Coordinates of C-alpha atoms (C1' of nucleotides) in Angstrom, one line a residue:
Chain A
X1 CA 0.0 0.0 0.0
X2 CA 1.2 3.5 -0.8
X3 CA 1.1 6.3 1.7
X4 CA 1.3 10.0 1.3
X5 CA 3.2 12.6 3.0
X6 CA 1.2 14.9 5.3
X7 CA -0.5 17.8 3.6
X8 CA -2.2 21.0 4.6
X9 CA -1.4 24.0 6.6
X10 CA 0.2 23.6 10.1
X11 CA -2.4 23.2 12.8
X12 CA -3.2 26.2 15.0
X13 CA -1.8 25.3 18.3
X14 CA -4.5 25.3 20.9
X15 CA -3.5 25.1 24.5
X16 CA -6.7 23.3 25.4
X17 CA -6.0 20.6 23.0
X18 CA -2.4 20.2 24.2
X19 CA -3.4 20.1 27.8
X20 CA -6.1 17.6 26.9
X21 CA -3.6 15.4 25.1
X22 CA -1.1 15.6 27.9
X23 CA -3.7 14.2 30.3
X24 CA -5.2 11.7 27.9
X25 CA -1.9 10.1 26.9
X26 CA -0.2 10.4 30.3
X27 CA 2.2 13.2 29.9
X28 CA 1.1 15.4 32.8
X29 CA -1.4 15.2 35.6
X30 CA -2.4 17.6 38.3
X31 CA -0.8 16.8 41.6
X32 CA -3.0 15.1 44.1
X33 CA -5.8 15.1 41.6
X34 CA -8.1 12.8 43.4
X35 CA -8.2 15.2 46.3
X36 CA -9.0 18.1 44.0
X37 CA -5.5 19.1 43.0
X38 CA -3.0 21.4 44.5
X39 CA -2.3 24.8 42.9
X40 CA 1.1 25.0 41.3
X41 CA 2.1 21.4 41.5
X42 CA 2.1 18.9 38.6
X43 CA 2.9 15.2 38.1
X44 CA 4.6 13.7 35.1
X45 CA 2.8 10.6 33.8
X46 CA 4.4 7.5 32.1
X47 CA 5.1 9.3 28.9
X48 CA 5.9 12.7 30.5
X49 CA 8.5 11.2 32.8
X50 CA 10.3 9.8 29.7
X51 CA 10.1 13.1 27.9
X52 CA 11.5 15.0 30.9
X53 CA 14.2 12.5 31.5
X54 CA 15.2 12.7 27.9
X55 CA 15.4 16.5 28.2
X56 CA 17.6 16.3 31.3
X57 CA 19.7 13.6 29.8
X58 CA 20.2 15.5 26.6
X59 CA 21.2 18.6 28.6
X60 CA 23.6 16.7 30.8
X61 CA 25.1 14.7 27.9
X62 CA 25.5 17.8 25.7
X63 CA 26.8 20.2 28.4
X64 CA 28.7 17.8 30.7
X65 CA 29.6 14.3 29.8
X66 CA 30.1 14.6 26.1
X67 CA 32.0 17.8 26.4
X68 CA 35.7 17.5 25.5
X69 CA 37.8 19.8 27.7
X70 CA 40.8 19.4 25.4
X71 CA 39.2 21.2 22.5
X72 CA 37.4 24.5 22.3
X73 CA 33.9 24.0 20.9
X74 CA 32.9 26.2 18.0
X75 CA 32.5 29.8 19.2
X76 CA 34.2 29.2 22.5
X77 CA 37.1 31.5 23.4
X78 CA 39.2 28.6 24.8
X79 CA 38.9 24.9 25.8
X80 CA 37.2 24.5 29.2
X81 CA 36.3 21.8 31.6
X82 CA 32.8 20.9 32.8
X83 CA 31.9 19.0 35.9
X84 CA 28.7 18.2 37.7
X85 CA 27.2 18.4 41.2
X86 CA 24.2 17.3 43.0
X87 CA 23.6 19.4 46.1
X88 CA 20.9 19.4 48.7
X89 CA 17.6 21.1 48.6
X90 CA 17.9 22.3 52.1
X91 CA 21.0 24.2 52.9
X92 CA 22.3 26.4 55.7
X93 CA 19.9 29.3 56.2
X94 CA 22.7 31.8 55.9
X95 CA 23.1 30.8 52.2
X96 CA 19.8 32.5 51.4
X97 CA 20.5 35.5 53.5
X98 CA 23.8 36.1 51.8
X99 CA 22.4 35.3 48.3
X100 CA 19.8 37.9 48.8
X101 CA 16.8 35.6 48.5
X102 CA 15.9 35.9 52.1
X103 CA 15.4 39.7 51.8
X104 CA 13.9 39.5 48.4
X105 CA 11.5 36.7 49.1
X106 CA 10.7 37.7 52.7
X107 CA 9.0 41.0 52.5
X108 CA 6.2 42.3 54.7
X109 CA 3.5 43.5 52.4
X110 CA 0.5 45.7 52.8
X111 CA -2.5 45.5 50.5
X112 CA -4.9 48.3 49.5
X113 CA -8.4 47.1 49.8
X114 CA -9.7 49.8 47.5
X115 CA -7.2 49.8 44.6
X116 CA -6.1 46.1 45.1
X117 CA -2.5 47.2 44.9
X118 CA 0.2 45.7 47.0
X119 CA 3.1 47.5 48.5
X120 CA 6.3 46.6 50.4
X121 CA 5.7 47.6 54.0
X122 CA 9.1 49.1 54.4
X123 CA 8.8 51.1 51.2
X124 CA 5.6 53.0 52.1
X125 CA 6.5 56.4 53.7
X126 CA 4.2 59.2 54.6
X127 CA 3.7 62.3 56.7
X128 CA 1.0 63.7 59.0
X129 CA -0.9 66.6 57.6
X130 CA -3.8 68.6 59.0
X131 CA -6.4 70.5 57.1
X132 CA -9.8 71.8 58.0
X133 CA -9.6 70.0 61.3
X134 CA -8.8 66.6 59.8
X135 CA -5.5 64.9 60.5
X136 CA -4.4 62.4 57.9
X137 CA -1.2 60.4 57.2
X138 CA -0.7 60.7 53.5
X139 CA 1.7 58.1 52.0
X140 CA 3.6 57.4 48.8
X141 CA 5.2 54.2 47.6
X142 CA 9.0 54.4 47.6
X143 CA 11.5 56.8 48.8
X144 CA 13.4 59.2 46.6
X145 CA 14.1 62.8 46.0
X146 CA 10.5 63.6 45.0
X147 CA 8.9 62.2 48.1
X148 CA 8.0 65.6 49.6
X149 CA 6.6 66.8 46.3
X150 CA 4.6 63.6 45.8
X151 CA 3.2 63.8 49.3
X152 CA 2.1 67.4 48.7
X153 CA 0.3 66.3 45.5
X154 CA -1.4 63.5 47.3
X155 CA -2.5 65.8 50.1
X156 CA -3.8 68.5 47.8
X157 CA -5.7 65.9 45.9
X158 CA -7.2 64.4 49.0
X159 CA -8.4 67.7 50.4
X160 CA -9.5 68.8 47.0
X161 CA -7.2 71.9 47.0
X162 CA -5.4 73.7 44.2
X163 CA -1.6 74.1 44.2
X164 CA -1.8 77.7 45.3
X165 CA -3.9 76.7 48.3
X166 CA -1.0 74.6 49.7
X167 CA -0.7 76.9 52.6
X168 CA -3.9 75.5 54.0
X169 CA -2.0 72.2 54.7
X170 CA -0.4 72.0 58.0
X171 CA 2.4 69.4 58.0
X172 CA 3.1 67.8 61.3
X173 CA 6.4 66.1 61.8
X174 CA 8.9 64.6 59.3
X175 CA 8.5 62.0 56.6
X176 CA 8.4 58.7 58.3
X177 CA 7.7 55.1 57.5
X178 CA 4.3 53.6 57.6
X179 CA 5.4 51.4 60.5
X180 CA 5.4 54.4 62.7
X181 CA 1.7 54.7 62.5
X182 CA -0.5 52.6 64.8
X183 CA -3.9 53.7 63.7
X184 CA -4.5 52.7 60.1
X185 CA -7.9 54.3 59.9
X186 CA -6.3 57.8 59.3
X187 CA -3.8 56.5 56.7
X188 CA -4.3 57.4 53.0
X189 CA -2.8 54.7 50.8
X190 CA -0.4 55.6 48.1
X191 CA -3.1 55.3 45.4
X192 CA -6.2 55.3 47.4
X193 CA -9.0 57.8 47.4
X194 CA -10.3 57.0 50.9
X195 CA -8.7 56.6 54.3
X196 CA -8.0 53.3 56.0
X197 CA -7.8 51.1 53.0
X198 CA -4.4 49.6 53.8
X199 CA -4.3 46.1 55.5
X200 CA -2.1 45.2 58.3
X201 CA 1.4 44.1 57.1
X202 CA 1.5 40.5 56.2
X203 CA 4.5 38.3 55.7
X204 CA 4.9 37.5 52.2
X205 CA 7.1 34.4 51.9
X206 CA 8.3 33.2 48.5
X207 CA 10.6 30.6 49.9
X208 CA 9.1 27.4 51.4
X209 CA 9.9 27.2 55.1
X210 CA 10.6 24.1 57.0
X211 CA 12.3 23.0 60.2
X212 CA 15.4 20.9 60.6
X213 CA 15.1 18.4 63.4
X214 CA 12.0 17.3 65.2
X215 CA 11.5 20.5 67.3
X216 CA 10.1 23.3 65.3
X217 CA 11.4 26.7 66.3
X218 CA 12.9 29.8 64.7
X219 CA 16.4 28.5 65.5
X220 CA 15.8 25.5 63.3
X221 CA 14.0 27.2 60.5
X222 CA 15.3 26.3 57.0
X223 CA 14.2 26.9 53.5
X224 CA 13.7 24.8 50.4
X225 CA 16.1 26.2 47.8
X226 CA 14.5 28.7 45.4
X227 CA 17.3 28.0 42.9
X228 CA 20.0 25.3 42.5
X229 CA 22.7 27.8 41.7
X230 CA 23.7 28.5 45.4
X231 CA 24.6 24.9 45.9
X232 CA 27.2 25.3 43.2
X233 CA 28.6 28.6 44.6
X234 CA 29.0 27.2 48.1
X235 CA 30.8 24.2 46.7
X236 CA 33.1 26.2 44.4
X237 CA 36.1 25.7 46.7
X238 CA 35.4 21.9 47.1
X239 CA 35.3 21.4 43.4
X240 CA 38.6 23.4 43.0
X241 CA 40.3 21.4 45.7
X242 CA 39.1 18.0 44.6
X243 CA 39.1 17.9 40.8
X244 CA 42.2 19.9 39.5
X245 CA 39.9 21.8 37.2
X246 CA 41.4 25.1 36.1
X247 CA 39.6 28.3 35.1
X248 CA 37.8 28.6 32.8
X249 CA 35.4 25.8 33.8
X250 CA 31.8 25.2 34.5
X251 CA 29.8 23.3 37.1
X252 CA 26.4 21.9 36.2
X253 CA 23.5 20.8 38.3
X254 CA 20.0 19.5 37.7
X255 CA 17.5 19.5 40.4
X256 CA 14.3 20.6 42.0
X257 CA 13.7 24.1 43.3
X258 CA 10.8 25.6 45.1
X259 CA 9.1 28.9 45.0
X260 CA 5.9 29.8 46.7
X261 CA 4.7 31.8 43.7
X262 CA 1.8 34.1 44.2
X263 CA 0.0 33.1 41.1
X264 CA 0.9 29.7 39.6
X265 CA -0.6 29.8 36.2
X266 CA -0.3 28.7 32.6
X267 CA -0.3 24.9 33.1
X268 CA 3.2 23.9 34.3
X269 CA 4.8 27.2 33.2
X270 CA 4.8 28.7 36.7
X271 CA 4.9 25.9 39.2
X272 CA 5.8 26.1 42.8
X273 CA 7.9 23.0 42.6
X274 CA 10.0 22.8 39.5
X275 CA 13.3 21.5 38.1
X276 CA 16.2 23.6 37.0
X277 CA 19.2 22.8 34.8
X278 CA 21.9 25.3 35.7
X279 CA 25.5 25.9 34.9
X280 CA 27.8 28.3 36.7
X281 CA 30.7 29.1 34.5
X282 CA 33.7 30.5 36.1
X283 CA 36.2 32.6 34.1
X284 CA 38.7 35.4 34.3
X285 CA 37.0 38.8 34.5
X286 CA 38.8 39.9 31.3
X287 CA 37.3 37.0 29.3
X288 CA 33.8 37.1 30.9
X289 CA 32.2 39.0 28.1
X290 CA 33.4 36.6 25.4
X291 CA 32.2 33.6 27.5
X292 CA 28.8 35.3 28.0
X293 CA 28.5 35.6 24.3
X294 CA 29.5 32.0 23.8
X295 CA 27.0 30.6 26.3
X296 CA 24.2 32.8 25.0
X297 CA 24.6 31.4 21.5
X298 CA 25.5 27.9 22.6
X299 CA 22.3 27.6 24.8
X300 CA 20.1 29.0 22.1
X301 CA 21.5 26.5 19.6
X302 CA 20.7 23.7 22.0
X303 CA 17.0 24.4 21.8
X304 CA 17.2 24.7 18.0
X305 CA 19.0 21.4 17.8
X306 CA 16.2 19.7 19.6
X307 CA 13.5 21.0 17.4
X308 CA 12.5 24.5 18.7
X309 CA 13.6 25.9 15.4
X310 CA 10.6 27.8 14.6
X311 CA 9.8 31.5 14.8
X312 CA 8.4 30.8 18.2
X313 CA 11.8 30.8 19.7
X314 CA 13.9 33.9 20.3
X315 CA 16.9 35.2 22.2
X316 CA 16.1 38.5 23.9
X317 CA 18.9 40.6 25.3
X318 CA 17.9 42.5 28.4
X319 CA 17.8 46.3 28.2
X320 CA 20.0 48.4 30.6
X321 CA 17.0 49.0 32.8
X322 CA 16.5 45.3 33.4
X323 CA 20.1 44.7 34.3
X324 CA 21.6 44.8 37.8
X325 CA 24.5 47.2 37.4
X326 CA 27.1 44.5 38.2
X327 CA 25.8 42.4 35.3
X328 CA 27.2 43.3 31.9
X329 CA 24.6 41.2 30.1
X330 CA 21.6 39.0 30.6
X331 CA 19.7 37.3 27.8
X332 CA 16.5 35.3 27.9
X333 CA 15.8 32.4 25.6
X334 CA 12.0 32.7 25.1
X335 CA 9.3 30.7 23.5
X336 CA 6.0 31.9 22.2
X337 CA 3.8 29.5 24.2
X338 CA 0.3 29.1 22.8
X339 CA -1.3 30.1 26.1
X340 CA 0.3 33.6 25.9
X341 CA -1.3 36.4 23.9
X342 CA 0.0 36.7 20.4
X343 CA 3.4 38.4 20.3
X344 CA 4.2 37.5 23.9
X345 CA 7.0 35.1 24.8
X346 CA 7.7 33.1 28.0
X347 CA 11.1 32.5 29.5
X348 CA 12.8 29.1 29.0
X349 CA 16.2 30.0 30.2
X350 CA 18.2 33.0 31.3
X351 CA 21.8 33.5 30.6
X352 CA 23.2 36.0 33.0
X353 CA 26.6 37.6 33.4
X354 CA 26.8 37.8 37.2
X355 CA 30.3 39.2 37.7
X356 CA 31.8 38.3 41.0
X357 CA 28.6 39.1 42.9
X358 CA 27.9 35.5 44.2
X359 CA 31.4 34.4 45.1
X360 CA 32.2 37.7 46.8
X361 CA 28.9 37.6 48.7
X362 CA 29.7 34.2 50.1
X363 CA 33.2 35.4 51.1
X364 CA 32.5 38.9 52.5
X365 CA 28.8 39.0 53.3
X366 CA 25.8 39.9 51.3
X367 CA 26.7 42.6 48.8
X368 CA 24.4 45.5 48.1
X369 CA 23.5 45.2 44.4
X370 CA 22.8 48.9 44.3
X371 CA 26.4 49.9 45.0
X372 CA 29.0 50.4 42.4
X373 CA 31.6 49.1 43.0
X374 CA 29.9 46.4 45.0
X375 CA 30.1 46.8 48.7
X376 CA 28.9 44.7 51.6
X377 CA 25.4 45.7 52.7
X378 CA 25.6 47.0 56.3
X379 CA 23.1 46.6 59.1
X380 CA 22.1 49.2 61.6
X381 CA 25.1 48.3 63.7
X382 CA 27.5 49.1 60.9
X383 CA 28.4 45.4 60.6
X384 CA 27.5 43.3 57.5
X385 CA 23.8 42.8 57.3
X386 CA 24.3 39.2 56.5
X387 CA 27.8 37.7 57.2
X388 CA 29.5 35.7 54.5
X389 CA 31.4 32.5 55.2
X390 CA 34.8 34.2 55.6
X391 CA 36.3 31.5 53.4
X392 CA 38.7 32.4 50.6
X393 CA 36.9 31.8 47.4
X394 CA 39.5 33.5 45.2
X395 CA 41.3 31.6 42.4
X396 CA 45.0 31.6 41.9
X397 CA 46.2 31.2 38.3
X398 CA 49.3 28.9 38.6
X399 CA 50.9 30.2 35.4
X400 CA 50.6 33.9 36.0
X401 CA 50.5 33.8 39.7
X402 CA 47.5 36.2 39.6
X403 CA 44.8 35.8 42.3
X404 CA 41.3 37.0 41.6
X405 CA 37.6 36.3 42.2
X406 CA 36.3 34.6 39.1
X407 CA 33.5 36.0 37.2
X408 CA 30.4 34.0 36.6
X409 CA 28.3 33.4 33.5
X410 CA 25.1 31.6 34.5
X411 CA 22.9 29.7 31.9
X412 CA 19.9 28.8 34.0
X413 CA 17.2 26.7 32.3
X414 CA 13.9 25.4 33.5
X415 CA 13.4 21.7 32.7
X416 CA 9.7 21.8 33.1
X417 CA 9.4 24.9 30.9
X418 CA 11.6 23.2 28.3
X419 CA 9.3 20.1 28.5
X420 CA 6.3 22.3 28.1
X421 CA 7.8 24.1 25.1
X422 CA 8.8 20.8 23.4
X423 CA 5.3 19.5 24.0
X424 CA 3.7 22.6 22.5
X425 CA 6.2 22.6 19.6
X426 CA 5.6 18.9 18.9
X427 CA 1.8 19.2 18.8
X428 CA 0.5 19.0 15.3
X429 CA -2.6 18.0 13.4
X430 CA -2.4 16.8 9.9
X431 CA -4.3 14.6 7.5
X432 CA -3.7 10.9 7.0
X433 CA -5.6 8.5 4.9
X434 CA -7.9 5.9 6.5
X435 CA -8.3 2.4 5.2
X436 CA -10.5 3.6 2.4
X437 CA -8.0 6.2 1.3
X438 CA -10.1 9.0 2.7
X439 CA -8.1 11.7 4.5
X440 CA -8.8 11.9 8.2
X441 CA -7.4 14.3 10.7
X442 CA -4.5 13.0 12.7
X443 CA -3.0 14.3 15.9
X444 CA 0.7 13.8 16.0
X445 CA 3.5 14.8 18.5
X446 CA 6.5 15.6 16.3
X447 CA 9.1 15.2 19.0
X448 CA 12.8 15.2 18.1
X449 CA 13.8 11.6 18.2
X450 CA 16.2 12.2 21.1
X451 CA 13.2 13.5 23.2
X452 CA 10.5 11.1 22.1
X453 CA 9.3 9.1 25.1
X454 CA 9.1 5.9 23.1
X455 CA 11.6 5.4 20.3
X456 CA 10.0 2.5 18.5
X457 CA 6.8 0.4 18.6
X458 CA 6.5 -3.2 17.4
X459 CA 3.3 -4.6 15.9
X460 CA 2.3 -7.8 14.2
X461 CA 0.1 -6.8 11.3
X462 CA -2.5 -9.4 12.4
X463 CA -2.6 -12.0 15.1
X464 CA -2.0 -14.9 12.7
X465 CA 0.5 -17.2 11.1
X466 CA 3.2 -16.7 13.6
X467 CA 3.5 -12.9 13.2
X468 CA 2.9 -12.4 16.9
X469 CA 5.8 -14.6 17.9
X470 CA 8.2 -12.9 15.5
X471 CA 7.0 -9.5 16.7
X472 CA 7.4 -10.4 20.3
X473 CA 10.9 -11.6 19.6
X474 CA 11.9 -8.3 17.9
X475 CA 10.4 -6.4 20.8
X476 CA 12.4 -8.4 23.3
X477 CA 15.6 -7.7 21.3
X478 CA 14.9 -4.0 21.0
X479 CA 14.1 -3.6 24.7
X480 CA 17.7 -4.2 25.4
X481 CA 18.6 -1.0 23.5
X482 CA 15.9 1.5 23.8
X483 CA 12.4 2.4 25.0
X484 CA 9.9 0.5 23.0
X485 CA 6.3 -0.5 23.0
X486 CA 4.5 -3.6 21.9
X487 CA 0.9 -3.7 20.7
X488 CA -1.0 -6.5 18.9
X489 CA -4.6 -5.4 19.6
X490 CA -7.0 -4.1 17.0
X491 CA -6.5 -2.7 13.6
X492 CA -2.9 -1.7 12.8
X493 CA -4.0 1.8 11.7
X494 CA -5.4 2.5 15.1
X495 CA -2.1 1.3 16.7
X496 CA -0.2 3.7 14.4
X497 CA -2.4 6.6 15.4
X498 CA -1.9 5.9 19.1
X499 CA 1.8 6.0 18.6
X500 CA 1.5 9.2 16.7
X501 CA -0.1 10.8 19.8
X502 CA 2.7 9.5 21.9
X503 CA 5.2 10.9 19.5
X504 CA 6.9 7.6 18.7
X505 CA 9.1 8.2 15.7
X506 CA 9.1 4.7 14.3
X507 CA 6.8 1.7 14.1
X508 CA 8.0 -1.8 13.1
X509 CA 5.4 -4.0 11.6
X510 CA 5.7 -7.8 11.0
X511 CA 3.6 -8.8 8.0
X512 CA 3.0 -11.6 5.6
X513 CA 6.2 -11.0 3.8
X514 CA 8.2 -11.3 7.0
X515 CA 7.3 -15.0 7.1
X516 CA 8.9 -15.4 3.6
X517 CA 12.1 -13.3 3.8
X518 CA 12.6 -12.2 7.4
X519 CA 12.0 -8.5 6.6
X520 CA 9.8 -6.0 8.4
X521 CA 8.6 -2.6 7.6
X522 CA 9.6 0.6 9.5
X523 CA 7.0 3.3 9.4
X524 CA 8.0 6.9 9.8
X525 CA 5.8 9.0 12.1
X526 CA 6.3 12.2 10.1
X527 CA 6.3 11.1 6.5
X528 CA 4.1 8.0 6.9
X529 CA 6.5 6.3 4.6
X530 CA 7.5 2.7 5.1
X531 CA 10.9 1.1 4.6
X532 CA 11.5 -2.6 4.4
X533 CA 14.6 -4.0 6.3
X534 CA 15.9 -7.3 7.4
X535 CA 14.9 -8.2 11.0
X536 CA 18.6 -8.5 11.9
X537 CA 19.3 -5.0 10.7
X538 CA 16.3 -3.3 12.1
X539 CA 18.0 -2.0 15.2
X540 CA 20.9 -0.6 13.2
X541 CA 18.4 1.0 10.9
X542 CA 16.4 2.5 13.7
X543 CA 19.6 3.8 15.4
X544 CA 20.7 5.5 12.2
X545 CA 17.3 7.1 11.8
X546 CA 17.1 8.2 15.4
X547 CA 20.4 10.0 15.0
X548 CA 19.7 11.5 11.6
X549 CA 16.0 11.9 11.1
X550 CA 14.9 12.7 7.6
X551 CA 14.3 16.5 7.3
Chain B
rG1 C1' -4.2 38.2 47.3
rC2 C1' -8.5 40.8 44.4
rG3 C1' -12.4 40.7 40.5
rG4 C1' -15.0 37.8 36.6
rG5 C1' -16.0 33.0 34.5
rU6 C1' -16.1 27.5 34.6
rG7 C1' -16.4 22.5 37.2
rU8 C1' -21.2 16.2 34.6
rA9 C1' -17.5 9.3 32.2
rG10 C1' -10.5 9.2 30.1
rC11 C1' -12.0 13.3 26.2
rU12 C1' -15.9 16.5 23.9
rC13 C1' -20.6 17.7 25.3
rA14 C1' -26.2 16.6 26.7
rA15 C1' -30.1 16.4 30.6
rU16 C1' -32.8 16.9 35.2
rG17 C1' -35.6 19.2 42.4
rG18 C1' -37.5 12.3 41.6
rU19 C1' -33.3 5.7 38.4
rA20 C1' -27.8 10.9 34.8
rG21 C1' -27.3 10.1 28.4
rA22 C1' -24.5 10.4 23.5
rG23 C1' -20.2 10.4 20.4
rC24 C1' -15.2 9.3 20.6
rG25 C1' -11.7 6.8 23.6
rU26 C1' -10.6 2.4 26.9
rC27 C1' -11.3 -2.9 28.0
rG28 C1' -13.0 -8.1 26.4
rG29 C1' -14.7 -11.2 22.2
rC30 C1' -15.4 -12.2 16.9
rC31 C1' -13.6 -10.6 12.3
rU32 C1' -9.4 -8.4 10.1
rU33 C1' -2.9 -8.9 5.6
rC34 C1' -0.8 -1.6 6.5
rC35 C1' -3.0 3.9 8.7
rA36 C1' -8.7 5.6 14.2
rA37 C1' -13.1 -0.2 9.5
rG38 C1' -17.3 -3.6 11.1
rC39 C1' -20.3 -6.6 14.7
rC40 C1' -21.3 -8.2 19.9
rG41 C1' -20.4 -7.1 25.0
rA42 C1' -18.4 -4.3 29.3
rA43 C1' -16.4 -0.8 32.7
rU44 C1' -16.1 4.3 34.2
rG45 C1' -19.9 9.9 36.9
rU46 C1' -22.2 15.2 38.7
rG47 C1' -14.5 18.5 42.0
rA48 C1' -14.8 18.2 47.7
rG49 C1' -17.5 19.3 52.3
rG50 C1' -21.9 21.2 54.6
rG51 C1' -27.0 23.1 54.5
rU52 C1' -32.3 23.4 52.8
rU53 C1' -35.6 19.3 51.2
rC54 C1' -39.3 13.3 51.9
rG55 C1' -35.6 13.5 47.9
rA56 C1' -30.0 17.9 45.5
rU57 C1' -25.9 16.9 40.0
rU58 C1' -29.8 20.9 39.9
rC59 C1' -31.2 25.8 45.1
rC60 C1' -27.9 28.0 49.1
rC61 C1' -23.1 28.3 51.8
rU62 C1' -17.9 27.0 52.3
rU63 C1' -13.8 25.1 50.0
rC64 C1' -10.6 23.2 46.1
rA65 C1' -9.0 23.4 41.1
rC66 C1' -8.9 25.4 36.2
rC67 C1' -9.5 29.8 32.6
rC68 C1' -9.4 35.3 31.9
rG69 C1' -8.0 40.2 33.9
rC70 C1' -5.2 42.8 37.9
rU71 C1' -1.0 42.0 41.4
rC72 C1' 3.6 39.2 41.7
rC73 C1' 7.3 36.9 38.9
rA74 C1' 15.2 35.4 41.4

RNA sequence: GCGGGUGUAGCUCAAUGGUAGAGCGUCGGCCUUCCAAGCCGAAUGUGAGGGUUCGAUUCCCUUCACCCGCUCCA
């Protein structure tokens, strides 16, 4: 029988259909679904776990194990070494204080009941003012040179006065923080029109908190890591001392991270438990710019090489206003997920030039990112707000004798976001003929063969004449090499379609001719073409096709 | 966290204050020699909890989840 290549325009990607397929075929389920689910947590099903493992394995293989430190890869300024780590999810609480996550993820917030806006408690400042016998604490969000002017405008607006009537306002006391006010009922929120709309300050904790040891108390409080990177930084010296790696080199880690996101949304895109694939690349400050360029391009090409080659993928360089001043460059690799509005992209990976911020922070104490040059952030007592380890994390170049704090380039990828992007990219609907030759719509997951959860399926054409036995034997042989799937139930067309939805690139079918000449057919998921090969050679053939799929 | 919307079978969707149906899918059987064929049969249920009621999937409350918009987003 002859088959035709797929025809017709590419299907419009509908997130509903993708989500539905993910559930139907066992890629993704909601966590704890039988209890109603848990917001921001997702489980990978039998197909999903293979897909995600393949992504992580491809990343680890391409970045770490297959990397040859003797040769500079194309585009790299020099040869470099790569090693891996697997660090704990719970680390010393000081790690997060020094890294800045504790401050950043630990704010007290106040909400405005009227405007629904939220403010950082410590950033709202105000001043008492009296007018026509009413005493009000007017506030603005954020300090700055214009605070007094802003407060004046707010007060004029509230009392319905013109600028030239400003002398009717009687200011009482200096500008002071919101925390100095006990009675909230006389407070005018930064954007409110009425008094008393601000809530009491509430702790707003983006890190998951837990307790080490059986007794819970603030002394034993610890946090689930919000990123894997810090595990690498705190082991920088261990790696140097144990492996003989020389700068430039990278340390890679894959692992779970946790963030108590305010609004988990968009399927698995913003989850509270997620997996990262991170590299911290250490280099000489003078070369850091070149390495940043290298990793930007290298990481972008990685997604391209696995099938995200479409116009849905882009590399976006951050503008100056998005950069911390110590970073000389940050780029996001972004994908136009179908759940986003047209023209919007979602982040898959960020490649950040982080300078020496992280290593120095862990040496000296938390640095203040707003200082230039970077200085340790001081507390009220004039000592470091958060003390560093005090350990020497500098690097000594044996050939030049130079000692310096290495600079860091950080390609930080989300494994779950990559999985979601590959799922979205793979989803396609086309036309395939049914047994009467009439074109029927077909749903097919066009995964790159490296990522496909199942590489090959084996079918007897019918359950007759010994085809089952031969097919089962082929299946047993292939199982030793790769993930494969066996099916003998129902019409063969139905079995092909099932594999199309699983994204299986190849199906081997035992038919009548097999009995005569020991050949089988290999059916290609994307072209629907079939090739006849000897049973003995089918693994070689599959292997070759997995590595070099037809364009 | 706020506002709006939605929750019925694995999926897409019906129906009803009084025994919850269909198509597709799934499973079993028969038949089938290459792309979701046919025939026979089967399983699976109103997100969860509470209230009103003789009786609630339907009305009310709470809660959970999902979608949209704000807010947040290393």
